[in-house]
């Protein structure tokens, strides 16, 4: 075994992949989650520390994790104190901190490498072309020196101490300019681009094109983020995004939410190779791991206070008004994509990237047990048992043969088989209400399926 990070060829005996290095080819399948938040952002978990992100990154099966919130002075001080240089442009948790966590982790995930890369999300609010614009942007930089330079610029513009995701009265084009001047290798990504509020294409305060938002710097926007309420096929319909990478991230506000969406690259372990794959949108960018977009809380249109959910065609038929209170509904992502799309539903471009859909393992286990939450004691105990026995959550959801899962839990194998075949039931989210994705139609179907499996002695 090579080094404390486990950067060596091999497959764990229980089926979990440590990493893949084939001969002289040093590329690996890397699962990347860039958009996360620390405990210094509002509405985040106190466990959103570097140690918490490291631990859950291994449990989930992620390789590259964004630090999030690098503009916050206290968080930036922690980054400098607890991280050390690893491969070019990447950082790792210092050995004394990582070793303590690794000793507590199951063998099945202990040797996975975890690397951090400096990231932050910034909210810009400003007037442009006669309207108030509210955009969120994700910035990725190759090292803490560049971060320090960007922070020194931005602290002259707004208050970086108030929130891990600062709000700046700055044109988004100028934020992009600052990032590129600090480092030409910066990756600037409009975040969750279709969300009604705080997004470049949002129905409430966004634009109709990247050129309108970023003007002459629009070609420097090399990637966009789907957000939880859209997926790559929805974005493929929009010609304005042609040639740009469509990536996905978790936007996690707690370590347990890491990887609910992520991006997959086949690259060497270096900033230049990983982010070169994204910026050029070449074959090294394999694809994304997705929430079913219907689970996102702004997929459909609706009015939360009235409990009204509408598909786009229903919204149009009702002229955008709630059937209960006659007030305007919140127009969701599916509607907004259709407004800006020039291609039909189902369009797939040449060289389309892989798209995998997942339901978080905890949610599947809760459904199998017939309980509402994934954080109950029985579900957590079963989750831990599976990680110990089978490997990381992504190993279980994506790669392990169903026969191997069946040895440990035949009911889970049935559920994951349905998930991989996309045989799921969808109730779309709307106006801030998360949707519901199930592998069984209802409790009766679940009970009937279990009964049939028992008869077959599974």
Tab-separated table of C-alpha atoms in Angstrom:
chain	number	residue	atom	x	y	z
A	1	UNK	CA	0.000	0.000	0.000
A	2	UNK	CA	1.511	3.296	-1.103
A	3	UNK	CA	1.520	6.057	1.483
A	4	UNK	CA	-1.122	7.180	3.895
A	5	UNK	CA	-3.441	8.302	1.078
A	6	UNK	CA	-3.644	4.875	-0.520
A	7	UNK	CA	-2.533	6.068	-3.971
A	8	UNK	CA	-1.929	2.591	-5.267
A	9	UNK	CA	-3.572	0.172	-7.677
A	10	UNK	CA	-6.087	-2.131	-6.115
A	11	UNK	CA	-9.597	-3.252	-5.333
A	12	UNK	CA	-10.636	-3.863	-1.748
A	13	UNK	CA	-11.648	-7.412	-0.902
A	14	UNK	CA	-15.199	-6.285	-0.129
A	15	UNK	CA	-15.534	-4.783	-3.599
A	16	UNK	CA	-14.808	-1.127	-2.901
A	17	UNK	CA	-12.471	0.628	-5.303
A	18	UNK	CA	-9.449	2.310	-3.705
A	19	UNK	CA	-8.305	3.955	-6.904
A	20	UNK	CA	-7.340	3.059	-10.435
A	21	UNK	CA	-3.867	3.594	-11.829
A	22	UNK	CA	-3.219	1.438	-14.870
A	23	UNK	CA	0.415	0.940	-15.855
A	24	UNK	CA	2.050	4.228	-16.858
A	25	UNK	CA	-1.330	5.947	-17.111
A	26	UNK	CA	-1.639	7.917	-13.893
A	27	UNK	CA	-5.176	9.048	-14.513
A	28	UNK	CA	-7.889	8.028	-12.076
A	29	UNK	CA	-11.622	8.268	-11.859
A	30	UNK	CA	-12.037	11.217	-9.520
A	31	UNK	CA	-15.359	12.205	-8.012
A	32	UNK	CA	-15.381	15.964	-7.506
A	33	UNK	CA	-17.689	18.042	-5.280
A	34	UNK	CA	-16.741	21.727	-5.397
A	35	UNK	CA	-19.756	23.622	-4.073
A	36	UNK	CA	-19.978	23.167	-0.300
A	37	UNK	CA	-20.234	25.413	2.745
A	38	UNK	CA	-18.391	25.620	6.037
A	39	UNK	CA	-19.927	26.224	9.438
A	40	UNK	CA	-19.339	29.944	8.834
A	41	UNK	CA	-22.187	30.111	6.323
A	42	UNK	CA	-25.746	30.675	7.441
A	43	UNK	CA	-27.953	27.633	8.016
A	44	UNK	CA	-25.076	25.174	8.083
A	45	UNK	CA	-24.108	22.351	10.407
A	46	UNK	CA	-21.575	22.901	13.172
A	47	UNK	CA	-19.992	19.687	11.845
A	48	UNK	CA	-19.034	21.462	8.599
A	49	UNK	CA	-15.362	21.487	9.550
A	50	UNK	CA	-12.392	20.270	7.543
A	51	UNK	CA	-12.300	17.149	9.701
A	52	UNK	CA	-16.006	16.540	9.093
A	53	UNK	CA	-15.646	17.041	5.350
A	54	UNK	CA	-12.639	14.704	5.268
A	55	UNK	CA	-14.444	11.968	7.184
A	56	UNK	CA	-17.632	12.118	5.159
A	57	UNK	CA	-15.752	12.486	1.893
A	58	UNK	CA	-14.251	9.062	2.519
A	59	UNK	CA	-17.569	7.545	3.569
A	60	UNK	CA	-19.292	8.957	0.490
A	61	UNK	CA	-16.473	8.038	-1.924
A	62	UNK	CA	-15.473	11.542	-3.061
A	63	UNK	CA	-11.879	12.373	-4.006
A	64	UNK	CA	-11.777	16.152	-4.557
A	65	UNK	CA	-13.689	18.376	-2.135
A	66	UNK	CA	-14.048	22.135	-2.342
A	67	UNK	CA	-13.207	23.959	0.852
A	68	UNK	CA	-16.107	26.367	0.439
A	69	UNK	CA	-16.230	29.829	2.010
A	70	UNK	CA	-12.566	30.762	1.514
A	71	UNK	CA	-13.495	34.444	1.681
A	72	UNK	CA	-14.405	34.174	5.376
A	73	UNK	CA	-11.400	35.305	7.476
A	74	UNK	CA	-11.790	32.728	10.244
A	75	UNK	CA	-12.352	29.861	7.816
A	76	UNK	CA	-9.406	30.976	5.698
A	77	UNK	CA	-7.249	30.930	8.840
A	78	UNK	CA	-8.346	27.330	9.443
A	79	UNK	CA	-7.494	26.388	5.871
A	80	UNK	CA	-3.969	27.719	6.328
A	81	UNK	CA	-3.624	26.020	9.719
A	82	UNK	CA	-5.051	22.567	8.939
A	83	UNK	CA	-4.205	21.977	5.273
A	84	UNK	CA	-0.866	21.359	3.601
A	85	UNK	CA	0.262	21.171	-0.039
A	86	UNK	CA	-0.272	17.878	-1.830
A	87	UNK	CA	-0.116	17.433	-5.603
A	88	UNK	CA	0.263	20.683	-7.625
A	89	UNK	CA	-2.606	23.034	-6.801
A	90	UNK	CA	-4.249	20.606	-4.364
A	91	UNK	CA	-4.275	20.440	-0.570
A	92	UNK	CA	-4.700	17.700	2.008
A	93	UNK	CA	-5.546	17.548	5.669
A	94	UNK	CA	-2.413	17.530	7.788
A	95	UNK	CA	-1.230	14.067	8.696
A	96	UNK	CA	-1.810	14.318	12.439
A	97	UNK	CA	-5.456	15.300	11.863
A	98	UNK	CA	-6.085	12.842	9.046
A	99	UNK	CA	-4.484	9.930	10.885
A	100	UNK	CA	-6.751	10.355	13.898
A	101	UNK	CA	-9.847	10.263	11.689
A	102	UNK	CA	-8.591	7.359	9.572
A	103	UNK	CA	-8.115	5.165	12.619
A	104	UNK	CA	-11.826	5.505	13.374
A	105	UNK	CA	-12.989	4.745	9.828
A	106	UNK	CA	-13.821	1.251	8.559
A	107	UNK	CA	-11.182	-0.521	6.503
A	108	UNK	CA	-13.489	-0.353	3.488
A	109	UNK	CA	-13.009	3.409	3.081
A	110	UNK	CA	-9.921	4.240	5.158
A	111	UNK	CA	-7.377	4.333	2.334
A	112	UNK	CA	-9.220	6.519	-0.129
A	113	UNK	CA	-7.292	9.692	-0.990
A	114	UNK	CA	-8.994	12.976	-0.145
A	115	UNK	CA	-7.828	16.260	-1.608
A	116	UNK	CA	-9.140	19.757	-1.007
A	117	UNK	CA	-9.229	22.645	-3.449
A	118	UNK	CA	-10.006	26.265	-2.474
A	119	UNK	CA	-13.556	27.259	-3.408
A	120	UNK	CA	-16.128	29.832	-2.420
A	121	UNK	CA	-19.622	30.930	-3.405
A	122	UNK	CA	-20.235	34.661	-3.688
A	123	UNK	CA	-23.592	36.415	-3.973
A	124	UNK	CA	-23.661	39.537	-6.113
A	125	UNK	CA	-26.604	41.931	-5.981
A	126	UNK	CA	-26.617	44.918	-8.350
A	127	UNK	CA	-28.638	46.753	-10.975
A	128	UNK	CA	-28.060	46.129	-14.659
A	129	UNK	CA	-30.095	46.816	-17.774
A	130	UNK	CA	-32.923	48.293	-15.748
A	131	UNK	CA	-33.387	45.418	-13.292
A	132	UNK	CA	-32.011	44.220	-9.964
A	133	UNK	CA	-29.809	41.166	-10.478
A	134	UNK	CA	-29.047	38.567	-7.817
A	135	UNK	CA	-26.507	35.928	-8.805
A	136	UNK	CA	-24.512	33.270	-7.011
A	137	UNK	CA	-21.116	32.313	-8.427
A	138	UNK	CA	-18.674	29.555	-7.526
A	139	UNK	CA	-14.954	30.385	-7.720
A	140	UNK	CA	-12.175	27.774	-7.660
A	141	UNK	CA	-8.509	28.786	-7.233
A	142	UNK	CA	-5.227	26.844	-7.397
A	143	UNK	CA	-3.864	27.428	-3.920
A	144	UNK	CA	-4.089	29.679	-0.884
A	145	UNK	CA	-1.765	32.389	-2.227
A	146	UNK	CA	-4.304	33.183	-4.950
A	147	UNK	CA	-7.074	33.048	-2.345
A	148	UNK	CA	-5.290	35.591	-0.186
A	149	UNK	CA	-4.957	37.972	-3.139
A	150	UNK	CA	-8.632	37.664	-4.109
A	151	UNK	CA	-9.748	38.123	-0.509
A	152	UNK	CA	-7.697	41.299	-0.184
A	153	UNK	CA	-9.436	42.698	-3.251
A	154	UNK	CA	-12.937	41.710	-2.192
A	155	UNK	CA	-12.657	42.960	1.391
A	156	UNK	CA	-12.318	46.452	-0.073
A	157	UNK	CA	-15.674	45.972	-1.799
A	158	UNK	CA	-17.838	44.367	0.889
A	159	UNK	CA	-17.979	42.685	4.299
A	160	UNK	CA	-16.400	39.226	4.148
A	161	UNK	CA	-16.862	38.545	7.866
A	162	UNK	CA	-20.653	38.484	8.043
A	163	UNK	CA	-21.222	35.206	6.203
A	164	UNK	CA	-19.271	32.392	4.592
A	165	UNK	CA	-21.144	33.248	1.408
A	166	UNK	CA	-20.632	37.024	1.266
A	167	UNK	CA	-22.976	39.436	-0.466
A	168	UNK	CA	-21.241	42.013	-2.647
A	169	UNK	CA	-22.688	44.960	-4.512
A	170	UNK	CA	-20.568	44.140	-7.526
A	171	UNK	CA	-21.370	43.409	-11.159
A	172	UNK	CA	-20.807	39.694	-11.744
A	173	UNK	CA	-18.646	40.519	-14.746
A	174	UNK	CA	-16.287	42.426	-12.479
A	175	UNK	CA	-16.176	39.529	-10.010
A	176	UNK	CA	-15.123	37.295	-12.895
A	177	UNK	CA	-12.479	39.831	-13.897
A	178	UNK	CA	-11.037	39.873	-10.373
A	179	UNK	CA	-10.846	36.069	-10.290
A	180	UNK	CA	-9.010	35.880	-13.626
A	181	UNK	CA	-6.589	38.652	-12.696
A	182	UNK	CA	-5.699	36.804	-9.502
A	183	UNK	CA	-5.129	33.565	-11.424
A	184	UNK	CA	-5.641	32.736	-15.112
A	185	UNK	CA	-6.245	29.161	-13.894
A	186	UNK	CA	-9.290	30.222	-11.857
A	187	UNK	CA	-12.508	28.391	-12.610
A	188	UNK	CA	-15.566	30.662	-12.463
A	189	UNK	CA	-18.906	28.841	-12.439
A	190	UNK	CA	-22.371	30.428	-12.352
A	191	UNK	CA	-24.000	28.433	-9.554
A	192	UNK	CA	-27.317	26.505	-9.766
A	193	UNK	CA	-28.014	28.521	-12.884
A	194	UNK	CA	-31.791	28.016	-13.102
A	195	UNK	CA	-32.889	28.598	-9.496
A	196	UNK	CA	-35.599	31.315	-9.483
A	197	UNK	CA	-33.658	33.515	-7.068
A	198	UNK	CA	-29.908	34.122	-7.096
A	199	UNK	CA	-29.040	32.528	-10.446
A	200	UNK	CA	-27.809	33.757	-13.805
A	201	UNK	CA	-30.892	32.377	-15.619
A	202	UNK	CA	-33.260	32.626	-12.642
A	203	UNK	CA	-36.813	33.732	-13.388
A	204	UNK	CA	-36.812	36.349	-10.602
A	205	UNK	CA	-33.552	38.224	-11.038
A	206	UNK	CA	-31.423	36.633	-13.726
A	207	UNK	CA	-30.552	37.180	-17.388
A	208	UNK	CA	-31.540	35.510	-20.650
A	209	UNK	CA	-27.975	34.797	-21.793
A	210	UNK	CA	-24.453	34.589	-20.442
A	211	UNK	CA	-23.458	37.407	-22.801
A	212	UNK	CA	-26.018	39.717	-21.215
A	213	UNK	CA	-24.615	38.923	-17.774
A	214	UNK	CA	-20.861	38.806	-18.427
A	215	UNK	CA	-20.566	40.782	-21.670
A	216	UNK	CA	-17.106	40.538	-23.274
A	217	UNK	CA	-15.960	38.137	-20.531
A	218	UNK	CA	-18.677	35.570	-21.298
A	219	UNK	CA	-16.191	33.308	-23.173
A	220	UNK	CA	-14.284	32.983	-19.882
A	221	UNK	CA	-17.284	31.233	-18.333
A	222	UNK	CA	-16.234	27.706	-19.224
A	223	UNK	CA	-18.638	25.779	-17.017
A	224	UNK	CA	-22.068	26.103	-15.433
A	225	UNK	CA	-23.602	24.271	-12.494
A	226	UNK	CA	-26.910	22.435	-12.945
A	227	UNK	CA	-28.252	22.900	-9.410
A	228	UNK	CA	-30.452	20.288	-7.779
A	229	UNK	CA	-33.555	21.177	-9.825
A	230	UNK	CA	-32.048	20.656	-13.286
A	231	UNK	CA	-29.908	18.017	-14.941
A	232	UNK	CA	-27.589	18.009	-17.980
A	233	UNK	CA	-30.278	16.919	-20.508
A	234	UNK	CA	-32.330	19.973	-19.557
A	235	UNK	CA	-29.284	22.186	-20.113
A	236	UNK	CA	-28.445	20.540	-23.444
A	237	UNK	CA	-31.590	22.141	-24.861
A	238	UNK	CA	-30.120	25.642	-24.471
A	239	UNK	CA	-27.825	26.718	-27.318
A	240	UNK	CA	-26.286	29.487	-25.182
A	241	UNK	CA	-24.531	26.760	-23.159
A	242	UNK	CA	-23.005	24.933	-26.136
A	243	UNK	CA	-19.321	24.132	-25.687
A	244	UNK	CA	-19.378	24.752	-21.960
A	245	UNK	CA	-19.027	22.052	-19.344
A	246	UNK	CA	-22.180	21.226	-17.417
A	247	UNK	CA	-21.097	20.198	-13.930
A	248	UNK	CA	-22.877	19.261	-10.720
A	249	UNK	CA	-22.072	19.706	-7.029
A	250	UNK	CA	-23.862	19.091	-3.759
A	251	UNK	CA	-24.138	22.648	-2.369
A	252	UNK	CA	-23.839	20.775	0.936
A	253	UNK	CA	-24.618	22.642	4.149
A	254	UNK	CA	-23.571	19.626	6.230
A	255	UNK	CA	-20.912	16.955	5.601
A	256	UNK	CA	-23.590	14.260	5.386
A	257	UNK	CA	-24.974	15.973	2.263
A	258	UNK	CA	-21.692	15.745	0.355
A	259	UNK	CA	-22.031	14.057	-3.007
A	260	UNK	CA	-25.778	14.340	-3.447
A	261	UNK	CA	-24.567	15.677	-6.786
A	262	UNK	CA	-21.013	15.514	-8.110
A	263	UNK	CA	-18.827	15.607	-11.221
A	264	UNK	CA	-16.709	12.719	-12.504
A	265	UNK	CA	-13.373	13.241	-14.259
A	266	UNK	CA	-10.725	10.821	-15.477
A	267	UNK	CA	-7.562	12.770	-14.765
A	268	UNK	CA	-4.270	12.930	-12.964
A	269	UNK	CA	-4.279	14.115	-9.385
A	270	UNK	CA	-3.407	17.751	-10.097
A	271	UNK	CA	-5.275	21.038	-10.300
A	272	UNK	CA	-4.217	21.646	-13.904
A	273	UNK	CA	-5.428	18.268	-15.156
A	274	UNK	CA	-8.683	18.150	-13.199
A	275	UNK	CA	-9.769	21.698	-13.954
A	276	UNK	CA	-8.324	21.604	-17.429
A	277	UNK	CA	-10.791	18.773	-18.062
A	278	UNK	CA	-13.655	20.983	-16.928
A	279	UNK	CA	-12.535	24.177	-18.654
A	280	UNK	CA	-11.982	22.452	-22.014
A	281	UNK	CA	-14.966	20.100	-21.646
A	282	UNK	CA	-12.857	17.359	-23.227
A	283	UNK	CA	-12.942	13.582	-22.882
A	284	UNK	CA	-11.396	13.745	-19.413
A	285	UNK	CA	-14.708	15.130	-18.152
A	286	UNK	CA	-16.660	11.893	-17.863
A	287	UNK	CA	-19.986	13.262	-16.663
A	288	UNK	CA	-22.068	13.947	-13.587
A	289	UNK	CA	-23.835	12.203	-10.731
A	290	UNK	CA	-27.285	13.723	-10.311
A	291	UNK	CA	-30.198	14.187	-8.000
A	292	UNK	CA	-33.292	13.346	-9.970
A	293	UNK	CA	-34.110	16.980	-10.852
A	294	UNK	CA	-37.715	16.443	-9.795
A	295	UNK	CA	-36.419	16.142	-6.217
A	296	UNK	CA	-35.073	19.694	-6.354
A	297	UNK	CA	-37.208	22.216	-4.537
A	298	UNK	CA	-37.684	24.492	-7.538
A	299	UNK	CA	-38.243	21.993	-10.355
A	300	UNK	CA	-41.941	22.693	-10.937
A	301	UNK	CA	-43.931	25.892	-10.522
A	302	UNK	CA	-46.132	26.448	-7.532
A	303	UNK	CA	-47.297	28.281	-4.467
A	304	UNK	CA	-46.073	26.773	-1.215
A	305	UNK	CA	-48.486	28.566	1.123
A	306	UNK	CA	-51.426	27.181	-0.862
A	307	UNK	CA	-49.919	23.717	-1.371
A	308	UNK	CA	-50.235	24.152	-5.135
A	309	UNK	CA	-47.809	22.436	-7.539
A	310	UNK	CA	-48.104	23.052	-11.269
A	311	UNK	CA	-46.407	21.608	-14.331
A	312	UNK	CA	-45.295	24.283	-16.825
A	313	UNK	CA	-48.233	23.665	-19.160
A	314	UNK	CA	-50.633	24.130	-16.228
A	315	UNK	CA	-48.947	27.397	-15.280
A	316	UNK	CA	-49.316	28.675	-18.825
A	317	UNK	CA	-52.967	27.643	-18.961
A	318	UNK	CA	-53.603	29.560	-15.729
A	319	UNK	CA	-51.587	32.559	-16.936
A	320	UNK	CA	-49.122	32.118	-14.083
A	321	UNK	CA	-51.706	32.504	-11.306
A	322	UNK	CA	-52.337	30.226	-8.344
A	323	UNK	CA	-55.739	28.480	-8.663
A	324	UNK	CA	-56.386	28.961	-4.923
A	325	UNK	CA	-55.379	32.544	-4.172
A	326	UNK	CA	-55.028	34.001	-7.690
A	327	UNK	CA	-51.579	35.381	-6.878
A	328	UNK	CA	-48.569	34.715	-9.161
A	329	UNK	CA	-46.915	31.340	-8.624
A	330	UNK	CA	-43.154	30.932	-8.344
A	331	UNK	CA	-41.973	29.897	-11.794
A	332	UNK	CA	-39.651	26.929	-11.481
A	333	UNK	CA	-36.687	25.557	-13.338
A	334	UNK	CA	-38.521	23.325	-15.825
A	335	UNK	CA	-40.595	26.291	-17.025
A	336	UNK	CA	-37.593	28.614	-17.228
A	337	UNK	CA	-35.504	26.120	-19.216
A	338	UNK	CA	-38.338	25.822	-21.714
A	339	UNK	CA	-38.425	29.611	-22.071
A	340	UNK	CA	-34.757	29.803	-23.097
A	341	UNK	CA	-34.456	26.468	-24.937
A	342	UNK	CA	-34.165	26.278	-28.711
A	343	UNK	CA	-34.203	22.471	-28.821
A	344	UNK	CA	-36.822	19.863	-27.937
A	345	UNK	CA	-36.960	17.748	-24.810
A	346	UNK	CA	-34.677	14.741	-25.306
A	347	UNK	CA	-32.071	16.511	-27.428
A	348	UNK	CA	-28.648	14.936	-26.933
A	349	UNK	CA	-25.571	16.685	-28.349
A	350	UNK	CA	-22.664	14.942	-30.008
A	351	UNK	CA	-20.207	13.836	-27.342
A	352	UNK	CA	-22.780	14.051	-24.567
A	353	UNK	CA	-21.344	13.291	-21.159
A	354	UNK	CA	-22.464	10.477	-18.885
A	355	UNK	CA	-25.377	11.227	-16.554
A	356	UNK	CA	-25.999	8.974	-13.539
A	357	UNK	CA	-28.940	9.437	-11.192
A	358	UNK	CA	-28.845	8.526	-7.533
A	359	UNK	CA	-31.014	8.548	-4.455
A	360	UNK	CA	-28.911	9.006	-1.298
A	361	UNK	CA	-28.364	5.684	0.456
A	362	UNK	CA	-29.904	6.930	3.697
A	363	UNK	CA	-33.121	7.848	1.875
A	364	UNK	CA	-33.302	4.392	0.295
A	365	UNK	CA	-32.819	2.712	3.664
A	366	UNK	CA	-35.518	4.897	5.216
A	367	UNK	CA	-37.939	3.907	2.465
A	368	UNK	CA	-37.122	0.225	2.904
A	369	UNK	CA	-37.932	0.552	6.600
A	370	UNK	CA	-41.040	2.607	5.974
A	371	UNK	CA	-39.850	5.601	7.995
A	372	UNK	CA	-39.737	9.254	6.999
A	373	UNK	CA	-36.240	10.388	7.938
A	374	UNK	CA	-32.780	9.095	7.105
A	375	UNK	CA	-31.370	10.198	10.453
A	376	UNK	CA	-33.239	7.741	12.705
A	377	UNK	CA	-31.193	5.371	14.843
A	378	UNK	CA	-32.122	2.205	12.937
A	379	UNK	CA	-31.343	3.740	9.539
A	380	UNK	CA	-28.008	5.158	10.720
A	381	UNK	CA	-27.045	1.773	12.208
A	382	UNK	CA	-27.867	-0.013	8.948
A	383	UNK	CA	-26.008	2.644	6.932
A	384	UNK	CA	-22.877	2.108	9.040
A	385	UNK	CA	-23.164	-1.671	8.656
A	386	UNK	CA	-23.316	-1.357	4.885
A	387	UNK	CA	-20.344	1.014	4.684
A	388	UNK	CA	-18.295	-1.377	6.831
A	389	UNK	CA	-19.301	-4.365	4.728
A	390	UNK	CA	-19.459	-3.016	1.181
A	391	UNK	CA	-17.443	0.185	0.847
A	392	UNK	CA	-18.328	3.810	0.221
A	393	UNK	CA	-21.820	5.071	-0.533
A	394	UNK	CA	-20.908	5.690	-4.174
A	395	UNK	CA	-19.484	2.164	-4.442
A	396	UNK	CA	-22.809	0.808	-3.253
A	397	UNK	CA	-25.012	3.060	-5.374
A	398	UNK	CA	-22.966	3.051	-8.576
A	399	UNK	CA	-20.541	0.219	-8.994
A	400	UNK	CA	-20.937	-2.867	-6.850
A	401	UNK	CA	-22.573	-5.865	-8.555
A	402	UNK	CA	-26.095	-6.392	-7.298
A	403	UNK	CA	-25.125	-9.943	-6.410
A	404	UNK	CA	-22.594	-8.612	-3.917
A	405	UNK	CA	-25.144	-6.261	-2.354
A	406	UNK	CA	-27.678	-9.093	-2.221
A	407	UNK	CA	-25.351	-11.110	0.005
A	408	UNK	CA	-25.632	-8.376	2.623
A	409	UNK	CA	-29.181	-7.111	2.000
A	410	UNK	CA	-31.462	-8.602	-0.683
A	411	UNK	CA	-34.005	-5.824	-0.185
A	412	UNK	CA	-31.377	-3.137	-0.748
A	413	UNK	CA	-30.196	-4.981	-3.867
A	414	UNK	CA	-33.758	-4.867	-5.217
A	415	UNK	CA	-34.020	-1.136	-4.503
A	416	UNK	CA	-30.662	-0.287	-6.055
A	417	UNK	CA	-31.466	-2.399	-9.097
A	418	UNK	CA	-34.575	-0.302	-9.606
A	419	UNK	CA	-32.585	2.889	-9.099
A	420	UNK	CA	-29.946	1.919	-11.657
A	421	UNK	CA	-32.697	1.144	-14.170
A	422	UNK	CA	-34.345	4.490	-13.300
A	423	UNK	CA	-37.524	2.702	-12.270
A	424	UNK	CA	-38.534	5.284	-9.706
A	425	UNK	CA	-41.611	7.293	-8.774
A	426	UNK	CA	-41.371	11.065	-8.896
A	427	UNK	CA	-43.264	13.854	-7.136
A	428	UNK	CA	-41.646	17.110	-8.323
A	429	UNK	CA	-40.617	19.819	-5.883
A	430	UNK	CA	-41.897	23.386	-6.152
A	431	UNK	CA	-41.562	26.817	-4.517
A	432	UNK	CA	-39.001	25.737	-1.930
A	433	UNK	CA	-40.555	22.316	-1.211
A	434	UNK	CA	-38.318	19.339	-1.990
A	435	UNK	CA	-39.749	16.696	-4.288
A	436	UNK	CA	-40.040	13.038	-3.363
A	437	UNK	CA	-38.334	10.194	-5.215
A	438	UNK	CA	-39.258	6.617	-4.313
A	439	UNK	CA	-38.240	3.196	-5.580
A	440	UNK	CA	-41.644	1.781	-4.621
A	441	UNK	CA	-44.950	3.374	-5.548
A	442	UNK	CA	-46.257	3.114	-1.993
A	443	UNK	CA	-46.135	0.995	1.156
A	444	UNK	CA	-48.424	-1.623	-0.380
A	445	UNK	CA	-46.111	-2.220	-3.351
A	446	UNK	CA	-43.107	-2.374	-1.023
A	447	UNK	CA	-44.808	-4.962	1.186
A	448	UNK	CA	-45.931	-6.989	-1.819
A	449	UNK	CA	-42.416	-6.980	-3.278
A	450	UNK	CA	-40.895	-8.085	0.019
A	451	UNK	CA	-43.473	-10.869	0.324
A	452	UNK	CA	-42.651	-12.177	-3.156
A	453	UNK	CA	-38.932	-12.077	-2.387
A	454	UNK	CA	-39.521	-14.055	0.815
A	455	UNK	CA	-41.389	-16.706	-1.135
A	456	UNK	CA	-38.396	-17.017	-3.432
A	457	UNK	CA	-36.126	-17.473	-0.379
A	458	UNK	CA	-34.081	-14.416	-1.282
